[in-house]
Coordinates of C-alpha atoms and ligand atoms in Angstrom, one line a residue:
M39 CA -23.6 -9.7 -6.6
S40 CA -21.8 -7.2 -8.9
V41 CA -22.9 -6.5 -12.4
L42 CA -19.9 -8.3 -13.9
S43 CA -20.5 -11.4 -11.8
D44 CA -24.2 -11.4 -12.8
L45 CA -23.4 -11.0 -16.5
T46 CA -20.7 -13.6 -16.3
H47 CA -23.1 -16.0 -14.8
L48 CA -25.6 -15.3 -17.5
V49 CA -23.1 -15.8 -20.3
E50 CA -21.6 -18.9 -18.6
R51 CA -25.1 -20.5 -18.8
G52 CA -25.2 -19.5 -22.5
F53 CA -22.0 -21.4 -23.1
E54 CA -23.2 -24.4 -21.2
S55 CA -26.5 -24.5 -23.2
S56 CA -24.4 -24.4 -26.3
G57 CA -22.6 -27.5 -25.1
L58 CA -19.4 -25.7 -24.0
D59 CA -17.5 -25.1 -20.8
A60 CA -19.0 -22.4 -18.6
A61 CA -15.5 -21.0 -17.9
Y62 CA -15.5 -19.3 -21.3
G63 CA -18.3 -17.0 -20.2
K64 CA -16.2 -14.4 -18.4
V65 CA -17.6 -10.9 -19.0
V66 CA -15.4 -7.7 -18.7
V67 CA -16.1 -4.0 -19.2
S68 CA -16.0 -3.3 -22.9
N69 CA -13.0 -1.6 -24.4
R70 CA -15.3 -0.5 -27.3
P71 CA -18.1 1.4 -25.5
D72 CA -19.5 2.3 -28.9
L73 CA -20.4 -1.4 -29.5
G74 CA -21.6 -2.3 -26.0
Q75 CA -21.0 -1.6 -22.3
F76 CA -19.6 -5.1 -21.6
Q77 CA -18.0 -7.9 -23.6
C78 CA -17.2 -11.5 -23.5
N79 CA -14.3 -12.8 -25.7
G80 CA -14.6 -16.5 -24.6
A81 CA -16.0 -17.7 -27.9
L82 CA -12.6 -17.4 -29.6
A83 CA -10.9 -19.7 -27.0
A84 CA -13.9 -22.0 -26.9
A85 CA -13.7 -22.4 -30.7
R86 CA -10.0 -23.3 -30.7
Q87 CA -10.7 -25.9 -28.0
A88 CA -13.8 -27.4 -29.6
R89 CA -12.5 -26.9 -33.2
R90 CA -15.6 -25.1 -34.1
N91 CA -16.2 -21.7 -35.7
P92 CA -16.1 -18.9 -33.2
R93 CA -18.8 -16.8 -34.9
E94 CA -21.1 -19.8 -34.8
I95 CA -20.4 -20.3 -31.1
A96 CA -20.9 -16.7 -30.2
G97 CA -24.1 -16.6 -32.3
S98 CA -25.4 -19.5 -30.4
V99 CA -24.6 -18.0 -27.0
V100 CA -26.2 -14.7 -28.1
K101 CA -29.3 -16.5 -29.0
E102 CA -29.4 -18.3 -25.6
I103 CA -29.1 -15.1 -23.6
A104 CA -30.9 -12.6 -25.8
G105 CA -34.2 -12.9 -23.9
D106 CA -32.7 -11.8 -20.6
S107 CA -34.7 -8.9 -19.2
R108 CA -31.6 -7.0 -18.0
L109 CA -30.2 -6.7 -21.4
A110 CA -31.1 -3.9 -23.8
D111 CA -28.8 -5.3 -26.4
V112 CA -26.6 -8.3 -27.1
S113 CA -24.8 -8.7 -30.3
L114 CA -22.1 -10.5 -32.1
A115 CA -19.1 -8.6 -33.5
G116 CA -16.0 -9.3 -35.4
P117 CA -14.6 -12.8 -35.3
G118 CA -16.7 -13.8 -32.3
F119 CA -16.9 -11.1 -29.7
I120 CA -20.2 -10.9 -27.7
N121 CA -21.2 -7.4 -26.7
L122 CA -23.7 -6.7 -24.0
T123 CA -25.6 -3.5 -23.0
L124 CA -27.8 -3.2 -20.0
T125 CA -31.2 -1.6 -20.0
D126 CA -31.2 1.7 -18.2
E127 CA -33.7 0.1 -15.7
A128 CA -31.1 -2.6 -14.9
V129 CA -28.4 0.1 -14.4
A130 CA -30.6 2.0 -12.0
G131 CA -31.4 -1.3 -10.2
Y132 CA -27.8 -2.1 -9.7
V133 CA -27.0 1.4 -8.5
S134 CA -29.9 1.2 -6.1
E135 CA -28.6 -2.1 -4.6
M136 CA -25.2 -0.5 -4.2
A137 CA -26.7 2.6 -2.5
D138 CA -28.6 0.5 -0.1
D139 CA -25.6 -1.5 1.0
S140 CA -23.4 -0.4 3.8
R141 CA -20.4 -1.9 2.0
L142 CA -21.4 -0.6 -1.4
G143 CA -22.1 -4.1 -2.6
M144 CA -18.9 -5.7 -1.5
P145 CA -19.4 -8.4 1.2
A146 CA -16.5 -9.0 3.5
V147 CA -14.6 -12.2 2.8
S148 CA -16.1 -15.3 4.3
D149 CA -12.8 -16.9 5.3
P150 CA -10.7 -14.1 6.8
L151 CA -7.0 -14.6 7.0
D152 CA -4.5 -13.3 9.6
V153 CA -2.5 -10.9 7.6
I154 CA 0.6 -9.1 8.7
V155 CA 1.8 -6.1 6.7
D156 CA 5.5 -5.4 7.5
Y157 CA 6.1 -1.9 6.3
A158 CA 8.0 1.3 6.7
G159 CA 11.0 -0.4 8.4
P160 CA 12.4 2.7 10.2
N161 CA 15.8 2.2 11.9
V162 CA 17.4 3.3 15.1
A163 CA 19.6 6.4 14.8
K164 CA 18.3 7.4 11.4
A165 CA 15.6 10.0 10.9
M166 CA 13.2 8.7 8.2
H167 CA 14.0 9.8 4.7
V168 CA 12.5 9.5 1.3
G169 CA 13.6 5.8 1.1
H170 CA 11.1 5.0 3.8
L171 CA 8.3 7.0 2.1
R172 CA 7.2 4.5 -0.5
A173 CA 7.2 1.6 2.0
T174 CA 5.1 3.6 4.3
I175 CA 2.6 4.9 1.7
I176 CA 2.2 1.6 -0.1
G177 CA 2.2 -0.5 3.0
D178 CA -0.4 1.6 4.7
S179 CA -2.7 1.4 1.7
L180 CA -2.4 -2.4 1.5
K181 CA -3.1 -2.6 5.2
R182 CA -6.3 -0.6 4.7
L183 CA -7.3 -2.6 1.7
F184 CA -6.9 -6.0 3.3
R185 CA -8.7 -4.8 6.3
F186 CA -11.6 -3.5 4.2
A187 CA -11.8 -6.9 2.5
G188 CA -12.5 -8.4 5.9
H189 CA -9.2 -9.9 6.8
R190 CA -7.7 -9.6 10.3
V191 CA -4.7 -7.3 9.6
L192 CA -1.8 -6.1 11.7
G193 CA 0.6 -3.5 10.5
D194 CA 4.0 -3.9 12.0
A195 CA 6.8 -1.3 11.6
H196 CA 9.6 -3.9 12.1
F197 CA 11.9 -1.4 13.7
G198 CA 15.6 -1.9 12.7
D199 CA 17.1 -2.0 16.2
W200 CA 19.3 -5.1 16.5
G201 CA 21.9 -5.5 13.8
L202 CA 25.5 -4.5 13.3
Q203 CA 24.4 -0.8 13.3
M204 CA 23.9 -1.1 17.0
G205 CA 27.5 -2.2 17.5
M206 CA 28.7 0.7 15.3
L207 CA 26.8 3.1 17.5
M208 CA 28.5 1.8 20.6
V209 CA 31.8 2.3 19.0
A210 CA 30.8 5.8 17.8
T211 CA 29.7 6.6 21.4
R212 CA 33.1 5.4 22.8
E213 CA 34.9 7.7 20.3
R214 CA 32.8 10.8 21.2
L215 CA 32.1 10.3 24.9
P216 CA 34.9 8.0 26.1
G217 CA 34.2 8.7 29.8
L218 CA 30.6 7.5 29.7
P219 CA 30.1 4.9 32.5
H220 CA 27.9 2.8 30.2
L221 CA 31.0 1.9 28.2
D222 CA 32.8 0.3 31.2
E223 CA 33.1 -3.3 30.7
G224 CA 33.0 -4.3 34.3
A225 CA 30.3 -2.0 35.6
G226 CA 26.9 -3.6 36.0
G227 CA 24.7 -0.5 36.3
P228 CA 22.1 0.6 37.1
Y229 CA 22.4 3.6 34.8
A230 CA 19.9 6.0 36.2
E231 CA 20.8 9.1 34.2
P232 CA 20.1 8.7 30.6
P233 CA 23.0 10.0 28.6
S234 CA 22.3 13.2 26.8
I235 CA 22.6 11.8 23.3
T236 CA 20.0 13.1 20.9
L237 CA 18.7 11.8 17.7
A238 CA 20.5 14.6 16.0
D239 CA 23.8 13.3 17.4
L240 CA 23.0 9.8 16.4
Q241 CA 22.2 10.9 12.9
Q242 CA 25.6 12.5 12.6
W243 CA 27.5 9.7 14.2
Y244 CA 26.0 6.8 12.3
P245 CA 26.8 7.7 8.7
D246 CA 30.3 8.7 9.7
I247 CA 31.1 5.4 11.5
A248 CA 29.3 3.3 8.9
A249 CA 31.5 4.8 6.2
R250 CA 34.7 4.2 8.2
V251 CA 33.8 0.6 9.1
G252 CA 33.6 -0.1 5.4
D253 CA 37.4 0.6 4.9
D254 CA 38.8 -0.1 8.3
E255 CA 39.0 -3.8 9.3
E256 CA 40.0 -3.0 12.8
L257 CA 37.1 -0.7 13.4
A258 CA 34.8 -3.3 11.8
G259 CA 36.0 -5.9 14.2
E260 CA 35.4 -3.6 17.1
A261 CA 31.8 -3.0 15.8
R262 CA 31.2 -6.7 15.5
R263 CA 32.4 -7.3 19.0
A264 CA 30.3 -4.5 20.4
T265 CA 27.3 -6.0 18.5
R266 CA 27.9 -9.4 20.0
D267 CA 28.4 -7.9 23.5
L268 CA 25.1 -6.0 23.2
Q269 CA 23.3 -9.1 21.9
S270 CA 24.6 -11.1 24.8
G271 CA 23.3 -8.6 27.3
R272 CA 26.2 -6.4 28.4
P273 CA 24.3 -4.1 30.8
G274 CA 25.9 -0.7 29.9
Y275 CA 25.3 -1.3 26.2
V276 CA 21.8 -2.4 26.8
A277 CA 21.1 0.8 28.7
L278 CA 22.6 2.9 26.0
W279 CA 20.7 0.9 23.3
E280 CA 17.4 1.5 25.1
H281 CA 18.1 5.2 25.0
F282 CA 18.9 5.1 21.3
V283 CA 15.7 3.2 20.6
R284 CA 13.6 5.6 22.6
V285 CA 14.9 8.8 21.0
S286 CA 14.7 7.3 17.5
R287 CA 11.2 6.0 17.9
E288 CA 9.8 9.2 19.4
S289 CA 10.8 11.2 16.4
Q290 CA 9.7 8.6 13.9
E291 CA 6.3 8.3 15.4
R292 CA 5.8 12.0 14.9
D293 CA 6.8 11.6 11.3
F294 CA 4.3 8.8 10.8
A295 CA 1.6 10.8 12.6
D296 CA 2.1 13.7 10.1
L297 CA 1.5 11.2 7.3
G298 CA -1.6 9.9 9.0
V299 CA 0.0 6.5 9.5
E300 CA -0.4 4.4 12.6
F301 CA 1.0 0.9 13.4
D302 CA -0.8 -1.8 15.3
L303 CA 2.6 -3.2 16.3
W304 CA 5.8 -1.5 16.8
Y305 CA 7.9 -4.6 17.1
G306 CA 11.6 -4.5 16.3
E307 CA 14.2 -6.9 15.2
S308 CA 15.1 -7.0 18.9
T309 CA 11.6 -8.3 19.8
V310 CA 12.7 -11.8 18.8
R311 CA 16.2 -11.6 20.3
H312 CA 15.4 -14.3 22.9
L313 CA 14.4 -16.6 20.0
L314 CA 17.6 -16.3 18.1
R315 CA 19.9 -18.6 20.0
P316 CA 17.3 -21.4 20.3
M317 CA 16.3 -21.0 16.7
V318 CA 19.9 -21.3 15.5
D319 CA 20.6 -24.3 17.8
G320 CA 17.3 -25.9 16.8
A321 CA 18.0 -25.6 13.1
L322 CA 21.5 -27.0 13.6
A323 CA 20.1 -29.9 15.6
R324 CA 17.5 -30.7 12.9
G325 CA 20.2 -30.5 10.2
A326 CA 18.3 -27.6 8.6
A327 CA 21.4 -25.4 9.3
V328 CA 25.0 -26.3 9.0
R329 CA 28.4 -25.0 10.2
S330 CA 30.5 -23.5 7.4
E331 CA 33.8 -21.8 8.0
G332 CA 32.9 -21.0 11.6
A333 CA 29.5 -19.5 10.7
V334 CA 26.1 -21.1 10.9
V335 CA 24.2 -21.1 7.5
V336 CA 21.1 -22.4 5.9
D337 CA 21.7 -23.6 2.3
V338 CA 18.9 -22.2 0.2
A339 CA 20.0 -23.1 -3.3
E340 CA 17.4 -24.9 -5.4
P341 CA 18.0 -27.2 -8.4
D342 CA 16.6 -24.9 -11.1
D343 CA 18.1 -21.6 -9.9
K344 CA 19.4 -19.7 -12.9
T345 CA 21.7 -17.5 -10.8
E346 CA 23.4 -18.7 -7.6
I347 CA 21.6 -18.0 -4.4
S348 CA 24.1 -18.1 -1.5
P349 CA 23.3 -19.6 1.9
L350 CA 21.6 -17.4 4.5
I351 CA 24.0 -16.7 7.3
L352 CA 22.3 -17.1 10.7
E353 CA 25.3 -16.6 12.9
T354 CA 28.7 -15.2 11.8
S355 CA 32.0 -16.7 12.8
H356 CA 32.3 -13.8 15.3
G357 CA 29.1 -15.0 17.0
A358 CA 26.8 -12.2 15.7
F359 CA 23.3 -12.6 14.4
L360 CA 22.4 -10.7 11.3
Y361 CA 19.5 -9.0 9.6
G362 CA 18.3 -12.3 8.0
T363 CA 18.5 -14.0 11.4
T364 CA 16.1 -11.6 13.0
D365 CA 13.9 -11.8 9.9
L366 CA 13.8 -15.6 10.2
A367 CA 13.0 -15.5 13.9
T368 CA 10.3 -12.9 13.2
I369 CA 8.7 -15.3 10.8
A370 CA 8.6 -18.0 13.5
M371 CA 7.1 -15.5 16.0
R372 CA 4.5 -14.3 13.5
V373 CA 3.5 -17.8 12.7
D374 CA 3.5 -19.2 16.3
E375 CA 2.3 -16.2 18.3
L376 CA 0.3 -14.1 15.8
H377 CA -1.0 -17.1 13.8
A378 CA -0.1 -15.4 10.5
D379 CA -1.5 -16.9 7.3
L380 CA 0.0 -14.3 5.0
V381 CA 2.8 -11.8 5.6
L382 CA 3.4 -9.0 3.1
Y383 CA 6.8 -7.4 3.2
V384 CA 6.5 -4.0 1.7
V385 CA 10.1 -3.3 1.0
D386 CA 12.3 -1.7 -1.7
A387 CA 13.0 -4.0 -4.7
R388 CA 16.7 -3.8 -3.9
Q389 CA 16.1 -6.2 -1.0
A390 CA 14.6 -8.9 -3.3
Y391 CA 17.7 -11.1 -2.9
H392 CA 17.5 -10.9 0.9
F393 CA 13.9 -11.9 1.0
E394 CA 14.4 -14.7 -1.5
Q395 CA 17.1 -16.1 0.9
V396 CA 15.0 -15.6 4.0
F397 CA 11.8 -17.0 2.6
R398 CA 13.6 -20.1 1.3
A399 CA 15.4 -20.5 4.6
A400 CA 12.0 -20.2 6.4
R401 CA 10.7 -23.1 4.3
R402 CA 13.9 -25.2 4.6
T403 CA 13.9 -24.8 8.4
G404 CA 10.1 -25.4 8.6
L405 CA 9.6 -22.2 10.5
A406 CA 7.1 -20.7 8.0
A407 CA 4.7 -23.6 8.6
G408 CA 1.8 -22.9 6.2
A409 CA 2.2 -19.2 6.1
V410 CA 2.5 -17.4 2.7
L411 CA 5.4 -14.9 2.6
E412 CA 5.4 -12.3 -0.1
H413 CA 7.9 -9.6 -0.9
I414 CA 5.8 -6.6 -2.1
R415 CA 8.6 -4.8 -3.9
F416 CA 8.6 -1.3 -5.2
G417 CA 10.9 1.0 -7.3
T418 CA 12.5 4.3 -6.2
M419 CA 11.3 7.8 -6.1
N420 CA 13.6 9.7 -8.4
A421 CA 14.6 13.3 -9.1
R422 CA 14.0 14.7 -12.5
D423 CA 17.4 13.5 -13.7
G424 CA 16.4 10.0 -13.0
T425 CA 18.6 9.5 -9.9
P426 CA 17.2 8.8 -6.5
F427 CA 15.7 11.9 -4.9
K428 CA 18.2 13.9 -2.7
T429 CA 18.5 17.3 -1.2
R430 CA 20.1 20.1 -3.1
A431 CA 23.3 19.4 -1.1
G432 CA 23.2 15.8 -2.2
G433 CA 22.2 14.4 1.1
V434 CA 19.3 12.1 1.7
L435 CA 16.2 14.2 2.2
G436 CA 14.5 13.8 5.6
L437 CA 10.9 13.0 5.8
Q438 CA 10.1 16.0 7.9
D439 CA 11.6 18.3 5.3
L440 CA 9.7 16.6 2.6
I441 CA 6.4 17.0 4.4
G442 CA 7.3 20.6 4.9
M443 CA 8.0 21.0 1.2
V444 CA 4.7 19.5 0.0
T445 CA 2.7 21.4 2.7
G446 CA 4.4 24.6 1.5
A447 CA 3.5 23.9 -2.1
A448 CA 0.0 23.1 -1.1
V449 CA -0.3 26.5 0.6
A450 CA 0.9 28.2 -2.6
R451 CA -1.7 26.2 -4.6
L452 CA -4.5 27.1 -2.3
E453 CA -3.6 30.8 -2.5
E454 CA -3.3 30.7 -6.3
S455 CA -6.8 29.3 -6.7
D456 CA -8.3 31.3 -3.9
L457 CA -9.2 28.1 -1.9
A458 CA -9.8 28.1 1.8
A459 CA -9.6 31.8 1.6
G460 CA -11.0 33.5 4.7
Y461 CA -10.9 30.4 6.8
P462 CA -9.4 30.6 10.3
E463 CA -5.7 30.1 10.2
P464 CA -5.6 26.8 12.1
E465 CA -8.1 25.3 9.6
R466 CA -6.1 26.6 6.6
A467 CA -2.9 25.1 8.1
K468 CA -4.7 21.8 8.5
I469 CA -6.1 21.8 5.0
A470 CA -2.7 22.6 3.6
R471 CA -1.2 19.7 5.4
Q472 CA -4.0 17.4 4.2
V473 CA -3.6 18.6 0.6
G474 CA 0.2 18.3 0.8
V475 CA 0.1 14.8 2.1
A476 CA -2.5 13.8 -0.4
A477 CA -0.3 15.1 -3.2
L478 CA 2.6 13.1 -1.9
K479 CA 0.6 9.9 -1.4
F480 CA -1.3 10.0 -4.6
G481 CA 1.7 11.0 -6.6
D482 CA 3.2 7.7 -5.4
L483 CA 0.3 5.4 -5.4
I484 CA -0.9 6.3 -9.0
N485 CA 2.3 4.5 -10.3
N486 CA 2.6 0.8 -10.8
R487 CA 4.5 0.0 -7.6
T488 CA 7.3 -1.8 -9.3
S489 CA 8.2 1.2 -11.5
N490 CA 10.4 4.1 -10.5
Y491 CA 8.8 7.5 -10.7
V492 CA 9.8 11.1 -10.7
F493 CA 9.0 13.4 -7.8
D494 CA 7.3 16.4 -9.3
L495 CA 6.0 18.8 -6.8
R496 CA 4.3 21.0 -9.3
R497 CA 2.4 18.2 -10.9
F498 CA 1.6 16.4 -7.7
T499 CA 0.0 19.4 -6.1
S500 CA -2.0 20.5 -9.2
L501 CA -5.7 20.8 -8.6
E502 CA -6.3 19.3 -12.0
G503 CA -5.5 15.9 -13.5
K504 CA -4.5 12.7 -11.8
T505 CA -3.6 14.2 -8.4
G506 CA -4.6 13.8 -4.8
P507 CA -5.7 17.4 -4.5
Y508 CA -8.0 17.0 -7.5
L509 CA -9.7 14.1 -5.9
Q510 CA -10.0 15.9 -2.6
M511 CA -11.7 18.7 -4.4
A512 CA -14.1 16.3 -6.1
A513 CA -15.0 14.7 -2.8
V514 CA -15.5 18.1 -1.1
R515 CA -17.7 19.3 -4.0
M516 CA -19.9 16.2 -3.8
G517 CA -20.3 16.8 -0.1
S518 CA -21.2 20.4 -0.6
I519 CA -23.9 19.6 -3.1
L520 CA -25.4 17.2 -0.6
D521 CA -25.2 19.8 2.2
R522 CA -26.9 22.4 0.0
A523 CA -29.6 19.9 -0.9
V524 CA -30.2 19.2 2.8
A525 CA -30.4 23.0 3.5
K526 CA -33.0 23.4 0.8
G527 CA -34.9 20.4 2.1
F528 CA -34.4 18.3 -1.0
P529 CA -34.5 14.6 -0.2
S530 CA -32.5 12.0 -2.1
G531 CA -34.6 9.2 -3.5
P532 CA -34.4 6.0 -5.4
P533 CA -32.1 6.1 -8.5
M534 CA -34.1 6.4 -11.7
P535 CA -32.9 5.0 -15.0
P536 CA -30.4 7.4 -16.5
T537 CA -31.5 9.6 -19.3
V538 CA -28.3 11.3 -20.5
E539 CA -25.1 9.6 -21.5
V540 CA -22.9 11.3 -18.8
E541 CA -25.2 10.1 -16.1
R542 CA -25.3 6.5 -17.5
R543 CA -21.5 6.6 -17.7
L544 CA -21.1 7.7 -14.1
M545 CA -23.5 5.0 -13.0
L546 CA -21.7 2.3 -14.9
R547 CA -18.4 3.5 -13.6
M548 CA -19.7 3.2 -10.0
L549 CA -20.7 -0.3 -10.7
Q550 CA -17.1 -1.3 -11.5
L551 CA -16.0 -0.7 -7.9
P552 CA -16.1 -4.3 -6.6
E553 CA -13.9 -5.6 -9.5
V554 CA -11.4 -2.7 -9.0
I555 CA -11.1 -3.5 -5.3
D556 CA -10.6 -7.2 -6.1
R557 CA -8.0 -6.5 -8.7
A558 CA -6.1 -4.2 -6.3
L559 CA -6.2 -6.9 -3.6
D560 CA -5.1 -9.7 -6.0
L561 CA -2.2 -7.8 -7.4
R562 CA -1.4 -6.0 -4.1
A563 CA -1.5 -2.9 -6.3
P564 CA -3.1 0.3 -5.0
N565 CA -2.5 2.0 -8.3
H566 CA -5.7 0.4 -9.5
L567 CA -7.6 2.2 -6.8
A568 CA -5.9 5.4 -7.6
E569 CA -6.6 5.2 -11.3
Y570 CA -10.2 4.3 -10.8
A571 CA -10.8 7.0 -8.2
Y572 CA -9.6 9.5 -10.9
E573 CA -11.9 8.0 -13.5
L574 CA -14.8 8.1 -11.1
A575 CA -14.1 11.8 -10.2
S576 CA -13.8 12.8 -13.8
D577 CA -17.1 11.1 -14.8
F578 CA -18.7 12.8 -11.8
S579 CA -17.4 16.1 -12.9
R580 CA -18.9 15.7 -16.4
F581 CA -22.2 14.6 -14.9
Y582 CA -22.2 17.6 -12.6
E583 CA -21.5 20.0 -15.5
A584 CA -24.3 18.6 -17.6
C585 CA -27.0 17.9 -15.0
H586 CA -27.9 20.9 -12.8
I587 CA -28.9 19.0 -9.8
L588 CA -30.0 21.7 -7.4
T589 CA -32.0 23.6 -10.0
E590 CA -33.7 20.6 -11.5
S591 CA -37.4 21.2 -11.4
D592 CA -38.6 17.6 -11.5
P593 CA -38.4 16.3 -7.8
P594 CA -38.0 12.6 -8.5
R595 CA -35.3 13.3 -11.0
R596 CA -33.5 15.6 -8.6
A597 CA -33.9 13.0 -5.8
S598 CA -32.4 10.3 -8.1
W599 CA -29.5 12.6 -9.0
L600 CA -28.9 13.3 -5.4
A601 CA -28.8 9.5 -4.7
T602 CA -26.1 9.2 -7.5
V603 CA -24.1 12.0 -5.9
R604 CA -24.4 10.4 -2.5
T605 CA -23.3 7.0 -3.7
S606 CA -20.4 8.4 -5.8
R607 CA -19.3 10.3 -2.8
R608 CA -19.3 7.2 -0.7
A609 CA -17.4 5.3 -3.3
L610 CA -14.8 8.1 -3.7
A611 CA -14.5 8.5 0.1
L612 CA -13.9 4.7 0.4
L613 CA -11.2 4.8 -2.3
L614 CA -9.4 7.8 -0.8
D615 CA -9.5 6.1 2.6
L616 CA -8.0 3.0 1.2
L617 CA -5.2 5.2 -0.3
G618 CA -4.7 6.8 3.1
I619 CA -5.9 10.2 1.9
E620 CA -7.9 12.5 4.1
V621 CA -10.7 14.6 2.7
P622 CA -10.9 18.1 4.3
D623 CA -14.4 19.2 5.5
R624 CA -14.2 22.1 3.1
M625 CA -11.7 23.7 0.8
Ligands
LIG748 N1 14.9 -1.6 8.4 C1 15.0 -2.1 7.0 C2 15.7 -1.1 6.2 O1 15.7 0.0 6.4 C3 13.7 -2.5 6.4 C4 12.9 -3.6 7.1 C5 12.1 -4.3 6.2 N2 11.4 -5.4 6.8 C6 11.9 -6.6 7.1 N3 11.2 -7.5 7.7 N4 13.2 -6.9 6.8 O2 16.3 -1.5 5.2

């Protein structure tokens, strides 16, 4: 039981005893700490409902609960606010319960769901770039959060490996390597020697052909035919495609590893390719899809649509399946084979229309069954001028270069502040990477995910303020206090009632953890974790400055402070883990 839920219970009973609905008793952390630690504003709404005077209601609730032994003070303020303050004994009691619990007072959910987090979405032939960064960082954090809550979670990269891009790559290959046996229509393979086409080649070929297909109807037709031929299993194309998939994936997995991100499933759009034909035919047979101008579509318009939502095209008049077709079949696979209850699509807000169409089509065709499908949209990472982040030359910045950039900035920061000085070189390099990646991730996750934000290397890598490196330093410092205490033979003991305000504040802050985690889960919003981690670390630093733990002469007080350090460290470590941020052993 958290403090807030206990206090809410108490105040709910106060409302009930005053003849009112318990639901008015919700207690929140006070926004006026000078008046009380917690507050309940329910009397105002209750008064409107019951046509009574709010002050009179609040006064009656206050009288009902005033005798509770956990409360040092309960008072009525303003038009009917109820302010509550805990006794220091109660604060210590709650912290002690938290300290004794392996999950810091947050039981795992009793009805776990099967959750799939679809995130990152890398594509064949494209090295990952900043556009994939937010999806990767936010998706990974949500995966960790849902898993911590106790759900059964699978993270899936949903590799982009089966659309029109594949046909374009076949055409590009024909232009560059016309003699390649894989391109012979008649030949049936086998194709023992993998063609020596590297990811670097593909990355050059792809943007070039994609741009030309846009203005050249003939070339576009060729790409469509090649896509269709690949999708219907032409052996040379399949062999080439397998090669493209392999070289792309190898490089992308390295990028993800550098970010500390791992997937449980590396399924692709192609994973469901055997389901596409039967799905489309089945939908046609059931009348859920119809033929329209040679294509097969699902009408997804709804009566109260304010803007027109056009039908989702399952199969083009040229016989090709599209991005939405594989998305729809993937929903069927996730529901039927992975028993998904909830699927979170962590994808750029610019794909909102696509997901609206796909989710509607999934409902129309009955393929979603009871699963909940959510598009977890996010804004873009911009340069200082407000345009999407690019290289100096105007190209899209590769993820590898970006990681190199933040790691370089972290090295400079560490040198500037004399951190990690004198450590062996491999350890320094590791710390720099951890700090750089933390800067990048925190710089992203601290923002409300739907907003755009500005990539600011100087600010992100700063060791002060709301940054990843600041929080890493705080965690390292907490650890080092605990290590030094162990070295001196100082035990940590039961938390005692706080005696100074900074200590009380830190303890109360720690007690907010369960609600913060709940809010982040409900809103699918890691920024609440990030914000709170920063507040916790700042309260800790004020506590640490005022209370000289290792030189404290009273052993029970020192032991109690060490318990507070230990529990704050566990809370901060949990939060950083949920944000996907590693804490170096030392800095
Ligand atoms: N590969 C896609 C892209 O780069 C993102 C995939 C998102 N996930 C999905 N199920 N459509 O745009």
